[in-house]
Short mmCIF file of C-alpha atoms and ligand atoms in Angstrom, two decimals:
data_model
loop_
_atom_site.label_atom_id
_atom_site.label_comp_id
_atom_site.label_asym_id
_atom_site.label_seq_id
_atom_site.Cartn_x
_atom_site.Cartn_y
_atom_site.Cartn_z
CA UNK S 1 26.82 5.63 -5.86
CA UNK S 2 23.07 4.96 -5.77
CA UNK S 3 21.15 5.55 -2.58
CA UNK S 4 17.99 3.83 -1.44
CA UNK S 5 14.72 5.75 -1.79
CA UNK S 6 13.87 7.95 1.20
CA UNK S 7 11.71 6.11 3.72
CA UNK S 8 12.83 2.62 2.67
CA UNK S 9 15.14 0.21 4.49
CA UNK S 10 17.63 -2.46 3.56
CA UNK S 11 16.95 -5.37 5.86
CA UNK S 12 20.02 -7.45 6.63
CA UNK S 13 22.53 -8.53 9.25
CA UNK S 14 21.34 -8.77 12.81
CA UNK S 15 17.83 -7.52 12.00
CA UNK S 16 17.07 -10.50 9.78
CA UNK S 17 16.60 -12.71 12.86
CA UNK S 18 13.79 -10.46 14.07
CA UNK S 19 12.08 -10.77 10.68
CA UNK S 20 12.37 -14.55 10.74
CA UNK S 21 10.98 -14.70 14.24
CA UNK S 22 8.03 -12.42 13.44
CA UNK S 23 7.21 -14.10 10.13
CA UNK S 24 7.40 -17.56 11.68
CA UNK S 25 5.26 -16.55 14.65
CA UNK S 26 2.76 -14.83 12.35
CA UNK S 27 2.34 -18.03 10.33
CA UNK S 28 2.16 -20.26 13.39
CA UNK S 29 -0.44 -18.15 15.19
CA UNK S 30 -2.48 -17.80 11.99
CA UNK S 31 -2.56 -21.56 11.48
CA UNK S 32 -3.44 -22.05 15.15
CA UNK S 33 -6.71 -20.20 14.52
CA UNK S 34 -7.46 -21.73 11.13
CA UNK S 35 -6.20 -18.90 8.91
CA UNK S 36 -4.73 -19.57 5.48
CA UNK S 37 -2.26 -17.39 3.65
CA UNK S 38 -3.23 -15.22 0.71
CA UNK S 39 -0.74 -13.35 -1.47
CA UNK S 40 -2.11 -10.55 -3.57
CA UNK S 41 -0.20 -8.33 -6.00
CA UNK S 42 1.69 -5.28 -4.82
CA UNK S 43 0.08 -3.22 -7.59
CA UNK S 44 -3.67 -2.70 -7.83
CA UNK S 45 -6.02 -0.37 -9.73
CA UNK S 46 -6.00 3.02 -7.98
CA UNK S 47 -9.79 3.06 -7.83
CA UNK S 48 -9.77 0.05 -5.47
CA UNK S 49 -8.21 2.08 -2.66
CA UNK S 50 -10.08 5.30 -3.39
CA UNK S 51 -13.37 3.42 -3.06
CA UNK S 52 -12.48 1.33 -0.02
CA UNK S 53 -10.05 3.32 2.12
CA UNK S 54 -12.03 6.48 1.46
CA UNK S 55 -11.60 9.66 -0.55
CA UNK S 56 -11.18 11.82 2.53
CA UNK S 57 -8.54 9.75 4.34
CA UNK S 58 -4.90 10.81 4.60
CA UNK S 59 -3.94 7.71 2.68
CA UNK S 60 -5.96 8.59 -0.41
CA UNK S 61 -5.51 12.35 -0.13
CA UNK S 62 -1.76 12.48 0.09
CA UNK S 63 -0.02 9.16 0.67
CA UNK S 64 -0.58 6.86 -2.27
CA UNK S 65 2.13 5.91 -4.73
CA UNK S 66 0.06 6.29 -7.86
CA UNK S 67 1.32 6.23 -11.40
CA UNK S 68 0.16 5.61 -14.90
CA UNK S 69 1.51 2.47 -16.53
CA UNK S 70 2.47 2.23 -20.17
CA UNK S 71 -1.06 1.21 -21.06
CA UNK S 72 -2.47 4.41 -19.54
CA UNK S 73 -4.01 2.68 -16.48
CA UNK S 74 -3.85 4.33 -13.08
CA UNK S 75 -2.00 1.98 -10.77
CA UNK S 76 -1.26 2.25 -7.05
CA UNK S 77 1.28 0.45 -4.89
CA UNK S 78 -0.92 -1.04 -2.19
CA UNK S 79 -1.05 1.15 0.93
CA UNK S 80 -2.86 -1.53 2.96
CA UNK S 81 -3.89 -5.16 2.74
CA UNK S 82 -7.63 -5.41 3.35
CA UNK S 83 -8.97 -3.94 0.11
CA UNK S 84 -6.82 -6.30 -2.01
CA UNK S 85 -8.07 -9.32 -0.01
CA UNK S 86 -11.68 -8.22 -0.52
CA UNK S 87 -11.00 -7.67 -4.23
CA UNK S 88 -9.41 -11.14 -4.51
CA UNK S 89 -12.29 -12.72 -2.60
CA UNK S 90 -14.89 -11.25 -4.94
CA UNK S 91 -12.91 -11.70 -8.13
CA UNK S 92 -12.14 -15.37 -7.45
CA UNK S 93 -15.71 -16.11 -6.33
CA UNK S 94 -14.40 -17.48 -3.04
CA UNK S 95 -17.89 -16.99 -1.68
CA UNK S 96 -18.67 -20.39 -3.19
CA UNK S 97 -16.56 -22.03 -0.49
CA UNK S 98 -18.96 -20.88 2.23
CA UNK S 99 -18.40 -18.98 5.47
CA UNK S 100 -16.44 -18.17 7.51
CA UNK S 101 -13.23 -17.78 5.57
CA UNK S 102 -10.04 -16.77 7.24
CA UNK S 103 -6.97 -15.30 5.59
CA UNK S 104 -3.65 -13.88 6.62
CA UNK S 105 -1.05 -11.97 4.64
CA UNK S 106 2.48 -10.68 5.10
CA UNK S 107 4.06 -8.19 2.76
CA UNK S 108 5.22 -4.71 1.88
CA UNK S 109 2.89 -1.71 1.87
CA UNK S 110 3.61 1.77 0.53
CA UNK S 111 2.59 5.17 1.82
CA UNK S 112 4.12 8.51 0.95
CA UNK S 113 4.47 9.71 4.54
CA UNK S 114 7.05 11.88 6.22
CA UNK S 115 9.69 9.33 7.20
CA UNK S 116 10.64 9.11 10.87
CA UNK S 117 11.37 6.39 13.40
CA UNK S 118 8.60 3.81 12.99
CA UNK S 119 7.15 5.52 9.95
CA UNK S 120 8.38 4.39 6.56
CA UNK S 121 7.35 4.80 2.94
CA UNK S 122 7.82 1.11 2.34
CA UNK S 123 6.86 -0.86 5.43
CA UNK S 124 5.60 -4.38 6.03
CA UNK S 125 2.39 -5.60 7.51
CA UNK S 126 1.18 -8.88 8.90
CA UNK S 127 -2.58 -8.87 8.80
CA UNK S 128 -5.54 -11.19 8.96
CA UNK S 129 -9.15 -11.08 7.87
CA UNK S 130 -12.17 -13.05 9.03
CA UNK S 131 -14.84 -12.98 6.37
CA UNK S 132 -18.52 -13.88 6.67
CA UNK S 133 -19.42 -13.51 10.33
CA UNK S 134 -21.33 -10.66 11.91
CA UNK S 135 -21.13 -12.28 15.34
CA UNK S 136 -19.20 -10.55 18.15
CA UNK S 137 -17.46 -13.90 18.63
CA UNK S 138 -15.54 -13.18 15.44
CA UNK S 139 -14.32 -9.91 16.96
CA UNK S 140 -13.16 -11.79 20.02
CA UNK S 141 -11.31 -14.34 17.90
CA UNK S 142 -9.43 -11.62 16.03
CA UNK S 143 -8.46 -9.77 19.20
CA UNK S 144 -7.37 -13.03 20.86
CA UNK S 145 -5.16 -13.74 17.91
CA UNK S 146 -3.55 -10.31 18.09
CA UNK S 147 -2.92 -10.83 21.77
CA UNK S 148 -1.43 -14.29 21.23
CA UNK S 149 0.73 -13.07 18.37
CA UNK S 150 2.31 -10.26 20.39
CA UNK S 151 2.74 -12.38 23.52
CA UNK S 152 4.31 -15.19 21.47
CA UNK S 153 6.88 -12.67 20.31
CA UNK S 154 7.79 -12.01 23.92
CA UNK S 155 6.07 -8.60 24.08
CA UNK S 156 4.21 -7.54 27.21
CA UNK S 157 4.23 -3.78 27.43
CA UNK S 158 1.38 -3.17 25.06
CA UNK S 159 -2.26 -2.43 25.58
CA UNK S 160 -5.31 -3.11 23.50
CA UNK S 161 -7.65 -0.15 23.13
CA UNK S 162 -11.20 -0.67 22.01
CA UNK S 163 -14.12 1.37 20.74
CA UNK S 164 -17.31 0.94 18.79
CA UNK S 165 -18.16 3.48 16.11
CA UNK S 166 -21.57 1.96 15.38
CA UNK S 167 -23.29 1.18 12.13
CA UNK S 168 -24.49 3.60 9.42
CA UNK S 169 -27.83 3.78 11.21
CA UNK S 170 -26.61 5.01 14.57
CA UNK S 171 -23.75 6.94 13.10
CA UNK S 172 -26.15 9.53 11.68
CA UNK S 173 -27.05 10.67 15.19
CA UNK S 174 -23.46 10.55 16.32
CA UNK S 175 -22.28 12.60 13.38
CA UNK S 176 -24.89 15.22 14.18
CA UNK S 177 -23.75 15.33 17.80
CA UNK S 178 -20.16 15.81 16.68
CA UNK S 179 -21.17 18.52 14.23
CA UNK S 180 -22.99 20.39 16.96
CA UNK S 181 -20.07 20.10 19.31
CA UNK S 182 -17.39 21.08 16.82
CA UNK S 183 -19.44 23.91 15.31
CA UNK S 184 -19.04 25.70 18.61
CA UNK S 185 -15.27 25.33 18.34
CA UNK S 186 -14.94 25.72 14.58
CA UNK S 187 -12.57 28.68 14.72
CA UNK S 188 -10.15 26.79 16.98
CA UNK S 189 -9.78 23.88 14.53
CA UNK S 190 -6.66 23.25 12.48
CA UNK S 191 -6.97 23.65 8.71
CA UNK S 192 -7.18 19.90 8.11
CA UNK S 193 -10.00 19.58 10.62
CA UNK S 194 -11.87 22.53 9.12
CA UNK S 195 -11.93 20.64 5.82
CA UNK S 196 -12.80 17.33 7.44
CA UNK S 197 -15.58 19.01 9.41
CA UNK S 198 -17.60 18.97 6.20
CA UNK S 199 -16.30 15.83 4.58
CA UNK S 200 -15.61 13.34 7.36
CA UNK S 201 -16.39 14.57 10.84
CA UNK S 202 -15.29 11.38 12.64
CA UNK S 203 -11.72 12.03 11.52
CA UNK S 204 -11.57 15.04 13.85
CA UNK S 205 -11.32 12.69 16.78
CA UNK S 206 -7.92 11.36 15.80
CA UNK S 207 -6.43 14.70 14.83
CA UNK S 208 -2.96 15.03 16.34
CA UNK S 209 -3.40 18.79 16.76
CA UNK S 210 -6.86 19.25 18.24
CA UNK S 211 -6.42 16.60 20.89
CA UNK S 212 -8.02 18.43 23.77
CA UNK S 213 -11.14 19.22 21.80
CA UNK S 214 -11.45 15.55 20.85
CA UNK S 215 -11.05 14.54 24.48
CA UNK S 216 -14.24 16.39 25.42
CA UNK S 217 -16.19 15.49 22.29
CA UNK S 218 -19.35 13.33 22.42
CA UNK S 219 -18.58 9.60 22.56
CA UNK S 220 -19.73 7.19 19.87
CA UNK S 221 -20.60 4.54 22.48
CA UNK S 222 -23.29 6.88 23.85
CA UNK S 223 -25.02 6.95 20.46
CA UNK S 224 -25.05 3.26 19.56
CA UNK S 225 -28.31 1.67 18.45
CA UNK S 226 -29.51 -1.33 20.46
CA UNK S 227 -27.93 -3.88 18.14
CA UNK S 228 -24.56 -2.15 18.07
CA UNK S 229 -24.66 -1.72 21.82
CA UNK S 230 -25.40 -5.42 22.32
CA UNK S 231 -22.61 -6.35 19.93
CA UNK S 232 -20.11 -4.15 21.75
CA UNK S 233 -21.15 -5.42 25.19
CA UNK S 234 -20.75 -9.03 24.06
CA UNK S 235 -17.28 -8.37 22.67
CA UNK S 236 -16.22 -6.84 25.99
CA UNK S 237 -17.82 -9.62 28.03
CA UNK S 238 -16.03 -12.35 26.05
CA UNK S 239 -12.72 -10.55 26.18
CA UNK S 240 -13.03 -10.64 29.96
CA UNK S 241 -13.96 -14.34 29.84
CA UNK S 242 -10.86 -15.21 27.82
CA UNK S 243 -8.74 -12.98 30.03
CA UNK S 244 -7.65 -10.30 27.58
CA UNK S 245 -7.00 -6.87 29.07
CA UNK S 246 -8.28 -3.89 27.14
CA UNK S 247 -9.07 -0.25 27.63
CA UNK S 248 -11.95 1.64 26.11
CA UNK S 249 -10.91 4.69 24.16
CA UNK S 250 -13.69 6.86 22.81
CA UNK S 251 -11.41 8.88 20.54
CA UNK S 252 -10.39 5.79 18.59
CA UNK S 253 -11.80 5.92 15.04
CA UNK S 254 -8.85 4.58 12.97
CA UNK S 255 -7.59 6.14 9.77
CA UNK S 256 -9.62 4.20 7.22
CA UNK S 257 -13.21 4.89 6.26
CA UNK S 258 -14.49 1.36 5.89
CA UNK S 259 -14.79 0.51 9.58
CA UNK S 260 -18.09 -0.18 11.34
CA UNK S 261 -18.83 -1.16 14.93
CA UNK S 262 -15.73 -2.57 16.66
CA UNK S 263 -12.44 -0.77 16.13
CA UNK S 264 -9.31 -1.48 18.12
CA UNK S 265 -5.64 -0.68 18.25
CA UNK S 266 -2.58 -2.03 20.00
CA UNK S 267 -0.29 0.56 21.56
CA UNK S 268 3.15 -0.01 22.94
CA UNK S 269 4.29 1.79 26.07
CA UNK S 270 7.87 2.35 24.97
CA UNK S 271 7.46 3.55 21.40
CA UNK S 272 6.75 7.26 21.84
CA UNK S 273 4.99 9.10 19.01
CA UNK S 274 4.57 6.09 16.67
CA UNK S 275 3.26 3.77 19.35
CA UNK S 276 0.65 1.90 17.32
CA UNK S 277 1.77 -1.68 16.71
CA UNK S 278 -1.36 -2.47 14.80
CA UNK S 279 -5.03 -1.92 14.48
CA UNK S 280 -8.19 -3.30 13.05
CA UNK S 281 -11.90 -3.52 13.17
CA UNK S 282 -15.10 -4.52 11.46
CA UNK S 283 -15.87 -3.58 7.91
CA UNK S 284 -19.39 -4.88 7.40
CA UNK S 285 -20.10 -2.62 4.42
CA UNK S 286 -16.89 -2.88 2.46
CA UNK S 287 -17.88 -5.83 0.26
CA UNK S 288 -21.03 -4.02 -0.80
CA UNK S 289 -19.16 -0.77 -1.37
CA UNK S 290 -16.86 -2.66 -3.67
CA UNK S 291 -19.70 -3.99 -5.77
CA UNK S 292 -20.14 -7.36 -4.04
CA UNK S 293 -22.89 -8.82 -1.89
CA UNK S 294 -23.37 -7.77 1.72
CA UNK S 295 -20.76 -9.76 3.64
CA UNK S 296 -19.77 -8.91 7.21
CA UNK S 297 -16.07 -9.16 8.01
CA UNK S 298 -13.30 -7.85 10.18
CA UNK S 299 -9.55 -7.79 10.29
CA UNK S 300 -6.33 -6.56 11.79
CA UNK S 301 -2.97 -5.35 10.48
CA UNK S 302 0.28 -4.83 12.30
CA UNK S 303 3.46 -3.08 11.27
CA UNK S 304 6.48 -5.37 11.38
CA UNK S 305 9.07 -2.57 11.62
CA UNK S 306 7.33 -1.19 14.70
CA UNK S 307 7.09 -4.62 16.28
CA UNK S 308 10.85 -4.94 15.87
CA UNK S 309 11.33 -1.57 17.58
CA UNK S 310 9.12 -2.79 20.43
CA UNK S 311 11.02 -6.09 20.71
CA UNK S 312 14.28 -4.20 20.93
CA UNK S 313 12.84 -1.86 23.57
CA UNK S 314 11.67 -4.84 25.60
CA UNK S 315 15.03 -6.54 25.05
CA UNK S 316 13.45 -9.65 23.61
CA UNK S 317 16.09 -12.18 22.60
CA UNK S 318 15.63 -13.78 19.20
CA UNK S 319 17.03 -17.10 18.09
CA UNK S 320 19.84 -16.97 15.60
CA UNK S 321 21.10 -19.75 13.39
CA UNK S 322 24.78 -20.06 12.56
CA UNK S 323 25.22 -20.42 8.78
CA UNK S 324 28.89 -21.21 9.37
CA UNK S 325 28.69 -24.06 11.90
CA UNK S 326 31.54 -25.84 10.22
CA UNK S 327 34.28 -24.12 8.29
CA UNK S 328 36.18 -26.22 5.80
CA UNK S 329 39.77 -25.06 5.25
CA UNK S 330 41.42 -26.73 2.28
CA UNK S 331 44.87 -26.69 0.68
CA UNK S 332 45.85 -28.25 -2.64
CA UNK S 333 43.89 -29.44 -5.67
CA UNK S 334 43.42 -33.06 -4.57
CA UNK S 335 42.27 -31.96 -1.14
CA UNK S 336 39.64 -29.64 -2.68
CA UNK S 337 38.23 -32.57 -4.65
CA UNK S 338 37.84 -34.63 -1.49
CA UNK S 339 36.63 -31.67 0.62
CA UNK S 340 33.88 -30.72 -1.83
CA UNK S 341 32.47 -34.24 -1.57
CA UNK S 342 32.74 -34.33 2.21
CA UNK S 343 31.16 -30.91 2.63
CA UNK S 344 28.11 -32.06 0.67
CA UNK S 345 27.82 -35.15 2.87
CA UNK S 346 27.91 -33.02 6.02
CA UNK S 347 25.30 -30.68 4.54
CA UNK S 348 23.14 -33.72 3.72
CA UNK S 349 23.02 -34.30 7.48
CA UNK S 350 21.58 -30.81 8.00
CA UNK S 351 24.73 -29.05 9.15
CA UNK S 352 25.77 -25.67 7.79
CA UNK S 353 29.13 -25.76 6.10
CA UNK S 354 31.05 -22.72 4.94
CA UNK S 355 33.75 -23.76 2.54
CA UNK S 356 36.69 -21.85 1.20
CA UNK S 357 36.13 -20.59 -2.35
CA UNK S 358 38.83 -17.93 -2.29
CA UNK S 359 41.76 -20.39 -2.45
CA UNK S 360 43.51 -18.44 0.32
CA UNK S 361 46.41 -19.72 2.40
CA UNK S 362 45.63 -21.56 5.64
CA UNK S 363 46.07 -18.52 7.90
CA UNK S 364 43.69 -16.48 5.77
CA UNK S 365 41.14 -19.29 5.82
CA UNK S 366 41.22 -19.74 9.59
CA UNK S 367 40.94 -16.00 10.07
CA UNK S 368 37.76 -16.15 8.06
CA UNK S 369 36.46 -19.05 10.20
CA UNK S 370 37.07 -16.91 13.25
CA UNK S 371 35.37 -13.85 11.78
CA UNK S 372 32.20 -15.77 10.88
CA UNK S 373 32.16 -17.53 14.29
CA UNK S 374 32.35 -21.13 13.11
CA UNK S 375 32.11 -23.73 15.88
CA UNK S 376 34.70 -25.96 14.31
CA UNK S 377 37.09 -25.92 11.41
CA UNK S 378 38.08 -28.93 9.37
CA UNK S 379 41.53 -28.64 7.84
CA UNK S 380 42.45 -30.79 4.88
CA UNK S 381 45.77 -30.45 3.01
CA UNK S 382 47.66 -32.85 0.74
CA UNK S 383 49.55 -34.15 3.74
CA UNK S 384 46.38 -34.98 5.70
CA UNK S 385 44.84 -36.48 2.58
CA UNK S 386 47.80 -38.84 2.13
CA UNK S 387 47.43 -39.98 5.74
CA UNK S 388 43.64 -40.36 5.31
CA UNK S 389 42.90 -37.93 8.13
CA UNK S 390 41.46 -34.47 8.61
CA UNK S 391 42.31 -32.03 11.41
CA UNK S 392 39.38 -30.85 13.51
CA UNK S 393 39.92 -27.58 15.34
CA UNK S 394 37.47 -26.40 18.00
CA UNK S 395 37.33 -22.68 17.27
CA UNK S 396 36.33 -21.74 20.79
CA UNK S 397 39.01 -23.61 22.73
CA UNK S 398 41.68 -24.03 20.04
CA UNK S 399 41.73 -27.78 20.77
CA UNK S 400 42.76 -29.86 17.73
CA UNK S 401 42.62 -33.56 16.93
CA UNK S 402 43.10 -35.76 13.92
CA UNK S 403 40.08 -37.68 12.68
CA UNK S 404 40.02 -40.60 10.31
CA UNK S 405 38.61 -39.38 6.97
CA UNK S 406 36.18 -42.31 6.91
CA UNK S 407 34.50 -41.17 10.13
CA UNK S 408 34.65 -37.41 9.75
CA UNK S 409 30.99 -36.97 8.77
CA UNK S 410 29.72 -38.92 11.81
CA UNK S 411 32.15 -37.10 14.06
CA UNK S 412 31.10 -33.64 12.91
CA UNK S 413 27.39 -34.42 13.16
CA UNK S 414 27.84 -35.72 16.67
CA UNK S 415 29.96 -32.79 17.84
CA UNK S 416 27.87 -30.00 16.31
CA UNK S 417 24.51 -31.46 17.31
CA UNK S 418 25.62 -32.30 20.85
CA UNK S 419 27.44 -29.10 21.66
CA UNK S 420 25.39 -26.46 19.82
P1 AMP Q 1 -3.20 0.98 9.37
O1 AMP Q 1 -3.20 0.14 8.11
O2 AMP Q 1 -3.04 2.44 9.09
O3 AMP Q 1 -4.34 0.63 10.27
O4 AMP Q 1 -1.89 0.58 10.15
C1 AMP Q 1 -1.71 -0.63 10.80
C2 AMP Q 1 -0.32 -0.69 11.35
O5 AMP Q 1 0.63 -0.64 10.31
C3 AMP Q 1 0.06 0.48 12.24
O6 AMP Q 1 -0.37 0.28 13.54
C4 AMP Q 1 1.57 0.46 12.15
O7 AMP Q 1 2.11 -0.52 13.03
C5 AMP Q 1 1.79 0.03 10.73
N1 AMP Q 1 2.05 1.20 9.87
C6 AMP Q 1 1.15 1.99 9.26
N2 AMP Q 1 1.75 2.93 8.54
C7 AMP Q 1 3.09 2.74 8.68
C8 AMP Q 1 4.26 3.39 8.18
N3 AMP Q 1 4.19 4.42 7.34
N4 AMP Q 1 5.48 2.91 8.56
C9 AMP Q 1 5.58 1.86 9.39
N5 AMP Q 1 4.51 1.21 9.90
C10 AMP Q 1 3.28 1.64 9.55
#
């Protein structure tokens, strides 16, 4: 027997309703703010992620699914959604449509991580990107959307944490301050941090090992240039105006290299170690880094699997549809001919009909109707057909009546729509 690849999930059964709810809400909230969907390929040139996500990030260092295709090209299963959107934007000359442009995406991402609860090798993200605005108002729009998305899902026990990591200009001073600070503690650092000390000092702040050192490290907000400071203050002021709670977190730098200025993350109270529901920030230099013009932008991405864990923790109820509203039990060749026609007519009215295709006996068929929780069963045998009636059985109460075959469609529509 074949087994699924480690770190992947089959999504089915009861969980499907959570996916529907999240995907539907994601689309609705996106539209509400003027965002349009974009679907990019799952495979991209490896170089795209190396350039954008950053050579020194965990993703590029050890998590990418990279392989050579038959034509000798290096290909990577996308580990995140922003770089592909930027690539698509530049490649399709979307710049010609003017600014701002707003996109959302939903789809699978791939990272070779150590699988655990809330951490998968194939996981799914809903994300959105706002391209073309350097204004702090754009930051506020994105954070408002995140907040509305999670609240619309019925989630409350999350918090939004915020930081500003400045622009390349002010980051020089900040980097130096960090270098000074960490040089005094160099021997205490974990091996990863020792390496990152030289290659990407900001990363030391989100090390899971050297947490205490990071806690006391210099804060990026104390090193912001005037423009970055003003930007950050405006974001905070507007968030208060629109009534969005947030906490400032100076250790927040996020795991991708392309961020500038505002970075933020959503954490859920009940999720333990993998408590990040999503994160985002500004990436004002990414377009340039990828060979395009200078275009300011920002975005956010959330992990759907983690959102489902959070919804379950918060005991959020999700709507379920019954694909077996009506069960059609049939006996005899002539009756099947009539039943097939009737079932289509009931379906035309928007009602879900599950019809016997096993040619079982009546007991077997009704047992099936019970198992799949049909609201009603229609029973049609040769005898009923000759009398021009069908038997309607209410599966909850066991109540049965005979209905004239000419009125059965109207009857079923009325009963199912009224009672369910
Ligand atoms: P990132 O793209 O790293 O900023 O991650 C954004 C969000 O995607 C995180 O907050 C998680 O909710 C989700 N996520 C990232 N990596 C994984 C993973 N390996 N498994 C499940 N969810 C993930």
